[in-house]
Amino acid sequence: MSAGSAWDQVNELMVGGIDVHIHTNPHTFPEIHAQDIIGLAQQAHQAGMRAMVVKDIGVSTTGATYVVTRLGPGIPIYGAHVMNLATGGINPRGVWIALNHGDGAKVVHFPTGDTLNHVQYRKAFYAGVNPPLPDELAITVVKDGKLIPEVKEVIDLVKQKGAFLATSHLSAAESHLVVKAAKDQGLDRIIVSHALWAMTRLKMDDLKHFASLGCLIEFEYCLMAPIMYFVHGEPPADPRNIVKAMKEVGIESCFISSDLGQIYSPLPVDGMRTYVAILRRCGITDAEIKVMFHRNPARIAGLD
Ligand SMILES: [Zn+2]
């Protein structure tokens, strides 16, 4: 096999790929984001990718994505909504608007840096991309040991629109409550985010449990990036451990995304190309890559 052929095979796997977790300008903290959505669309289209979903930790991305889908190079790009304080937290009214704005948010994420879980986790070292937040303003989905009623409203709205609900930066304990409520309410389209990031406090038993309920388990490239050292104060993940975890969870329940776009990391499309190459090198077959990069993300983008 020539040196070029493995690269050609990686590029072939990019065709039809879908990345549902990207940070791109316009974005909160534009100075640390490398690419705007037009450049992203052009690069993804050139690589033959099928679709993308972009995310901002501040506002819903349904506006910019609507425009670039119609005026861009010809690849559909969809929006997401993050329930941080900027959008009113766990705010059903804000979620309804995001689901009905433009082409409709395809993913509704629980809060990221504004969760009480993340605020507490980052106290030890965090120098990252969220403004400081006192505990009393941080978001938790639990009150007196029970889910707050707004979560159930959000679940209903997401279900009605056929979107996906993502656990984002909730703690493992919160994720269990949310996933149980979602299943009870008949919502099957659930993402368990950041599977291997210590911040979520998820263990392999949790991941297997969520997979057995039909959740999709997300493995982001970002966890392997140097940004982990100086934003999150912890070493990047070893790709061999990521592959081991995917196999333990079961490939059918997993998907890959980039969570890239920060200036400290490869551009999202380049990152996904590298991710595919790394997975192949670490024992993931091309058929398995298609499950995690083509088929499962297509469900999330609403293309199934
Ligand atoms: Zn992200």
Short mmCIF file of C-alpha atoms and ligand atoms in Angstrom, two decimals:
data_model
loop_
_atom_site.label_atom_id
_atom_site.label_comp_id
_atom_site.label_asym_id
_atom_site.label_seq_id
_atom_site.Cartn_x
_atom_site.Cartn_y
_atom_site.Cartn_z
CA MET A 1 0.00 0.00 0.00
CA SER A 2 1.47 3.35 -0.94
CA ALA A 3 1.66 6.19 1.57
CA GLY A 4 -0.92 8.09 -0.44
CA SER A 5 -3.60 5.43 -0.43
CA ALA A 6 -4.42 5.52 3.30
CA TRP A 7 -4.89 9.27 2.96
CA ASP A 8 -7.13 8.72 -0.08
CA GLN A 9 -9.24 6.31 1.99
CA VAL A 10 -9.54 8.87 4.77
CA ASN A 11 -10.69 11.45 2.22
CA GLU A 12 -13.23 8.98 0.84
CA LEU A 13 -14.68 8.59 4.34
CA MET A 14 -15.06 12.38 4.58
CA VAL A 15 -17.58 12.18 1.73
CA GLY A 16 -21.00 11.90 3.34
CA GLY A 17 -19.64 12.73 6.82
CA ILE A 18 -21.64 14.89 9.21
CA ASP A 19 -20.24 16.91 12.12
CA VAL A 20 -22.96 18.03 14.53
CA HIS A 21 -20.85 19.95 17.06
CA ILE A 22 -18.86 22.91 15.73
CA HIS A 23 -18.02 26.37 17.08
CA THR A 24 -17.66 28.96 14.34
CA ASN A 25 -18.09 32.69 13.92
CA PRO A 26 -20.37 34.49 14.45
CA HIS A 27 -19.77 33.15 17.98
CA THR A 28 -19.52 34.42 21.53
CA PHE A 29 -15.84 35.36 22.10
CA PRO A 30 -15.13 35.78 18.36
CA GLU A 31 -11.42 36.46 18.96
CA ILE A 32 -10.75 32.85 19.96
CA HIS A 33 -12.71 31.28 17.11
CA ALA A 34 -10.76 30.58 13.98
CA GLN A 35 -13.20 30.42 11.11
CA ASP A 36 -16.49 31.95 10.09
CA ILE A 37 -19.44 29.90 8.97
CA ILE A 38 -18.91 30.77 5.30
CA GLY A 39 -15.34 29.43 5.32
CA LEU A 40 -16.55 26.39 7.23
CA ALA A 41 -19.29 25.67 4.68
CA GLN A 42 -16.85 26.01 1.78
CA GLN A 43 -14.32 23.67 3.36
CA ALA A 44 -16.95 21.09 4.33
CA HIS A 45 -18.50 21.21 0.87
CA GLN A 46 -15.09 20.75 -0.76
CA ALA A 47 -14.48 17.69 1.41
CA GLY A 48 -17.81 16.23 0.24
CA MET A 49 -19.42 16.34 3.66
CA ARG A 50 -23.18 15.97 3.79
CA ALA A 51 -24.25 18.41 6.53
CA MET A 52 -23.20 20.14 9.73
CA VAL A 53 -24.71 21.50 12.92
CA VAL A 54 -23.04 24.53 14.51
CA LYS A 55 -23.33 25.65 18.10
CA ASP A 56 -22.71 28.85 20.08
CA ILE A 57 -22.55 28.96 23.88
CA GLY A 58 -24.47 32.26 23.78
CA VAL A 59 -27.18 32.58 21.15
CA SER A 60 -29.00 30.07 18.95
CA THR A 61 -27.27 29.54 15.61
CA THR A 62 -30.48 29.14 13.62
CA GLY A 63 -30.12 32.55 11.91
CA ALA A 64 -26.61 32.31 10.48
CA THR A 65 -27.13 28.68 9.45
CA TYR A 66 -30.38 29.50 7.61
CA VAL A 67 -28.57 32.08 5.51
CA VAL A 68 -25.44 30.05 4.74
CA THR A 69 -27.53 27.02 3.78
CA ARG A 70 -29.22 29.13 1.11
CA LEU A 71 -26.39 31.43 -0.02
CA GLY A 72 -23.42 29.16 0.68
CA PRO A 73 -21.76 26.53 -1.48
CA GLY A 74 -24.57 23.98 -1.28
CA ILE A 75 -24.17 22.07 1.97
CA PRO A 76 -26.97 22.28 4.54
CA ILE A 77 -25.81 23.74 7.86
CA TYR A 78 -28.20 23.60 10.80
CA GLY A 79 -28.49 25.45 14.06
CA ALA A 80 -28.40 24.43 17.70
CA HIS A 81 -29.61 26.00 20.91
CA VAL A 82 -27.76 26.00 24.22
CA MET A 83 -29.74 26.63 27.41
CA ASN A 84 -27.11 28.85 29.03
CA LEU A 85 -28.06 32.01 30.91
CA ALA A 86 -27.77 34.05 27.69
CA THR A 87 -30.88 32.29 26.36
CA GLY A 88 -32.68 32.28 29.71
CA GLY A 89 -31.36 28.98 31.04
CA ILE A 90 -33.86 26.10 31.12
CA ASN A 91 -36.38 28.32 29.39
CA PRO A 92 -39.12 26.54 27.39
CA ARG A 93 -40.12 29.75 25.63
CA GLY A 94 -36.59 30.30 24.34
CA VAL A 95 -36.39 26.66 23.28
CA TRP A 96 -39.70 26.92 21.40
CA ILE A 97 -38.39 29.90 19.47
CA ALA A 98 -35.10 28.19 18.60
CA LEU A 99 -36.98 25.10 17.39
CA ASN A 100 -39.20 27.21 15.15
CA HIS A 101 -36.68 29.81 13.96
CA GLY A 102 -35.19 29.38 10.48
CA ASP A 103 -34.81 25.67 9.76
CA GLY A 104 -35.26 24.96 13.49
CA ALA A 105 -32.52 24.02 15.95
CA LYS A 106 -31.62 20.34 15.44
CA VAL A 107 -30.06 19.99 18.89
CA VAL A 108 -31.15 21.55 22.18
CA HIS A 109 -28.24 21.40 24.60
CA PHE A 110 -28.48 21.64 28.35
CA PRO A 111 -26.20 24.45 29.58
CA THR A 112 -22.44 24.27 29.14
CA GLY A 113 -20.23 26.52 31.30
CA ASP A 114 -23.27 27.87 33.17
CA THR A 115 -24.15 24.54 34.80
CA LEU A 116 -23.51 24.33 38.51
CA ASN A 117 -21.66 21.11 37.73
CA HIS A 118 -19.19 22.87 35.44
CA VAL A 119 -18.86 25.94 37.67
CA GLN A 120 -17.86 23.71 40.57
CA TYR A 121 -15.60 21.50 38.47
CA ARG A 122 -13.63 24.38 37.00
CA LYS A 123 -12.89 26.10 40.33
CA ALA A 124 -9.71 24.08 40.72
CA PHE A 125 -7.98 25.35 37.59
CA TYR A 126 -10.28 26.80 35.01
CA ALA A 127 -9.03 29.69 32.87
CA GLY A 128 -11.45 29.11 30.06
CA VAL A 129 -14.00 30.67 27.83
CA ASN A 130 -16.83 31.45 30.25
CA PRO A 131 -17.05 34.52 32.43
CA PRO A 132 -16.88 33.72 36.15
CA LEU A 133 -20.22 32.78 37.64
CA PRO A 134 -21.19 32.54 41.32
CA ASP A 135 -22.70 29.22 42.40
CA GLU A 136 -26.06 30.80 43.18
CA LEU A 137 -26.52 31.93 39.55
CA ALA A 138 -25.36 28.65 38.03
CA ILE A 139 -27.93 26.28 36.54
CA THR A 140 -28.98 22.93 37.90
CA VAL A 141 -31.94 20.88 36.71
CA VAL A 142 -32.62 19.50 40.19
CA LYS A 143 -34.49 21.13 43.04
CA ASP A 144 -35.26 19.30 46.31
CA GLY A 145 -34.04 16.09 44.68
CA LYS A 146 -36.50 16.37 41.78
CA LEU A 147 -36.27 17.61 38.21
CA ILE A 148 -37.48 21.17 37.77
CA PRO A 149 -40.76 21.30 35.77
CA GLU A 150 -39.21 23.37 32.96
CA VAL A 151 -37.13 20.35 31.94
CA LYS A 152 -40.29 18.36 31.21
CA GLU A 153 -41.63 21.20 29.07
CA VAL A 154 -38.36 21.35 27.14
CA ILE A 155 -38.49 17.57 26.58
CA ASP A 156 -42.02 17.87 25.17
CA LEU A 157 -41.02 20.67 22.81
CA VAL A 158 -37.97 18.79 21.54
CA LYS A 159 -40.06 15.67 21.01
CA GLN A 160 -42.78 17.52 19.08
CA LYS A 161 -40.20 18.92 16.65
CA GLY A 162 -38.18 15.71 16.24
CA ALA A 163 -35.01 17.43 17.44
CA PHE A 164 -32.33 15.96 19.72
CA LEU A 165 -31.75 16.77 23.38
CA ALA A 166 -28.10 16.81 24.55
CA THR A 167 -26.96 16.40 28.17
CA SER A 168 -24.07 18.81 27.52
CA HIS A 169 -22.30 19.78 30.78
CA LEU A 170 -24.75 18.29 33.26
CA SER A 171 -23.36 15.99 35.94
CA ALA A 172 -23.85 12.25 35.57
CA ALA A 173 -26.48 12.34 38.32
CA GLU A 174 -28.41 15.10 36.53
CA SER A 175 -28.08 13.27 33.20
CA HIS A 176 -29.67 10.17 34.73
CA LEU A 177 -32.69 12.19 35.88
CA VAL A 178 -33.04 13.98 32.55
CA VAL A 179 -32.69 10.84 30.42
CA LYS A 180 -35.20 8.98 32.57
CA ALA A 181 -37.72 11.81 32.24
CA ALA A 182 -37.13 12.01 28.49
CA LYS A 183 -37.69 8.27 28.06
CA ASP A 184 -40.82 8.44 30.26
CA GLN A 185 -42.15 11.21 28.03
CA GLY A 186 -41.39 9.21 24.88
CA LEU A 187 -38.37 11.17 23.67
CA ASP A 188 -35.84 8.77 22.13
CA ARG A 189 -33.61 11.33 20.43
CA ILE A 190 -31.05 11.93 23.18
CA ILE A 191 -27.33 12.71 23.02
CA VAL A 192 -25.11 11.94 25.98
CA SER A 193 -22.39 14.54 25.46
CA HIS A 194 -18.69 14.55 26.35
CA ALA A 195 -18.62 10.84 27.14
CA LEU A 196 -15.03 10.74 28.35
CA TRP A 197 -14.53 14.19 29.84
CA ALA A 198 -14.05 14.00 33.62
CA MET A 199 -16.20 17.13 33.97
CA THR A 200 -19.38 15.14 33.23
CA ARG A 201 -18.45 12.55 35.87
CA LEU A 202 -19.81 9.83 33.56
CA LYS A 203 -18.45 6.32 34.10
CA MET A 204 -18.49 3.39 31.69
CA ASP A 205 -21.50 1.88 33.48
CA ASP A 206 -23.41 5.14 32.91
CA LEU A 207 -22.51 5.17 29.21
CA LYS A 208 -23.56 1.54 28.77
CA HIS A 209 -26.82 2.21 30.59
CA PHE A 210 -27.61 5.23 28.39
CA ALA A 211 -26.68 3.27 25.25
CA SER A 212 -29.03 0.46 26.31
CA LEU A 213 -31.83 3.06 26.44
CA GLY A 214 -31.13 4.11 22.86
CA CYS A 215 -29.16 7.30 23.57
CA LEU A 216 -26.35 8.30 21.23
CA ILE A 217 -23.01 8.68 22.99
CA GLU A 218 -20.81 11.54 21.75
CA PHE A 219 -17.02 11.37 21.43
CA GLU A 220 -15.55 14.79 20.54
CA TYR A 221 -12.19 15.36 18.87
CA CYS A 222 -11.68 18.34 21.18
CA LEU A 223 -10.92 16.04 24.10
CA MET A 224 -7.68 15.02 22.31
CA ALA A 225 -6.61 18.62 21.62
CA PRO A 226 -3.93 20.63 23.49
CA ILE A 227 -6.65 23.10 24.49
CA MET A 228 -7.42 20.61 27.26
CA TYR A 229 -4.17 21.61 29.00
CA PHE A 230 -4.61 25.34 29.15
CA VAL A 231 -8.37 25.80 29.11
CA HIS A 232 -9.43 22.85 31.21
CA GLY A 233 -6.22 22.13 33.12
CA GLU A 234 -6.07 18.43 32.31
CA PRO A 235 -4.19 16.27 29.83
CA PRO A 236 -5.75 15.55 26.42
CA ALA A 237 -7.29 12.10 26.00
CA ASP A 238 -5.33 9.19 24.56
CA PRO A 239 -7.07 8.16 21.32
CA ARG A 240 -6.51 4.50 22.16
CA ASN A 241 -8.64 4.97 25.27
CA ILE A 242 -11.34 6.67 23.21
CA VAL A 243 -11.45 3.70 20.83
CA LYS A 244 -11.52 1.27 23.76
CA ALA A 245 -14.49 3.15 25.22
CA MET A 246 -16.34 3.22 21.88
CA LYS A 247 -15.99 -0.56 21.59
CA GLU A 248 -17.10 -1.10 25.17
CA VAL A 249 -20.18 1.10 24.70
CA GLY A 250 -20.91 -0.49 21.31
CA ILE A 251 -20.17 1.31 18.05
CA GLU A 252 -23.84 1.32 17.02
CA SER A 253 -24.60 3.72 19.90
CA CYS A 254 -21.67 6.08 19.32
CA PHE A 255 -20.97 9.04 17.11
CA ILE A 256 -18.04 11.35 16.55
CA SER A 257 -18.06 15.13 16.38
CA SER A 258 -15.35 17.77 16.43
CA ASP A 259 -16.36 20.36 19.08
CA LEU A 260 -13.62 22.32 17.28
CA GLY A 261 -13.33 25.83 15.92
CA GLN A 262 -11.19 27.38 18.67
CA ILE A 263 -7.95 28.96 17.41
CA TYR A 264 -5.89 26.50 19.46
CA SER A 265 -7.07 23.47 17.52
CA PRO A 266 -7.27 22.29 13.91
CA LEU A 267 -10.16 23.73 11.90
CA PRO A 268 -13.27 21.53 12.26
CA VAL A 269 -13.10 19.88 8.83
CA ASP A 270 -9.36 19.26 9.15
CA GLY A 271 -9.96 17.91 12.63
CA MET A 272 -12.57 15.42 11.47
CA ARG A 273 -10.24 14.24 8.71
CA THR A 274 -7.51 13.69 11.30
CA TYR A 275 -10.01 12.02 13.65
CA VAL A 276 -10.98 9.54 10.93
CA ALA A 277 -7.30 8.76 10.29
CA ILE A 278 -6.63 8.32 14.02
CA LEU A 279 -9.62 6.00 14.49
CA ARG A 280 -8.50 3.84 11.55
CA ARG A 281 -4.99 3.70 13.03
CA CYS A 282 -6.42 2.63 16.40
CA GLY A 283 -8.50 -0.27 15.09
CA ILE A 284 -11.84 1.18 14.01
CA THR A 285 -13.02 -0.23 10.67
CA ASP A 286 -14.29 1.88 7.79
CA ALA A 287 -17.78 0.41 8.28
CA GLU A 288 -17.67 1.48 11.94
CA ILE A 289 -16.53 4.98 10.97
CA LYS A 290 -19.55 5.20 8.67
CA VAL A 291 -21.84 4.32 11.58
CA MET A 292 -20.31 6.99 13.83
CA PHE A 293 -19.63 9.72 11.25
CA HIS A 294 -22.33 9.21 8.61
CA ARG A 295 -25.33 7.24 9.89
CA ASN A 296 -25.80 8.31 13.51
CA PRO A 297 -25.06 12.02 12.94
CA ALA A 298 -27.54 11.94 10.03
CA ARG A 299 -30.25 11.12 12.57
CA ILE A 300 -29.18 14.12 14.66
CA ALA A 301 -29.20 16.45 11.64
CA GLY A 302 -32.72 15.23 10.84
CA LEU A 303 -31.60 13.52 7.62
CA ASP A 304 -32.63 9.97 8.56
ZN ZN B 1 -19.06 22.49 22.21
#
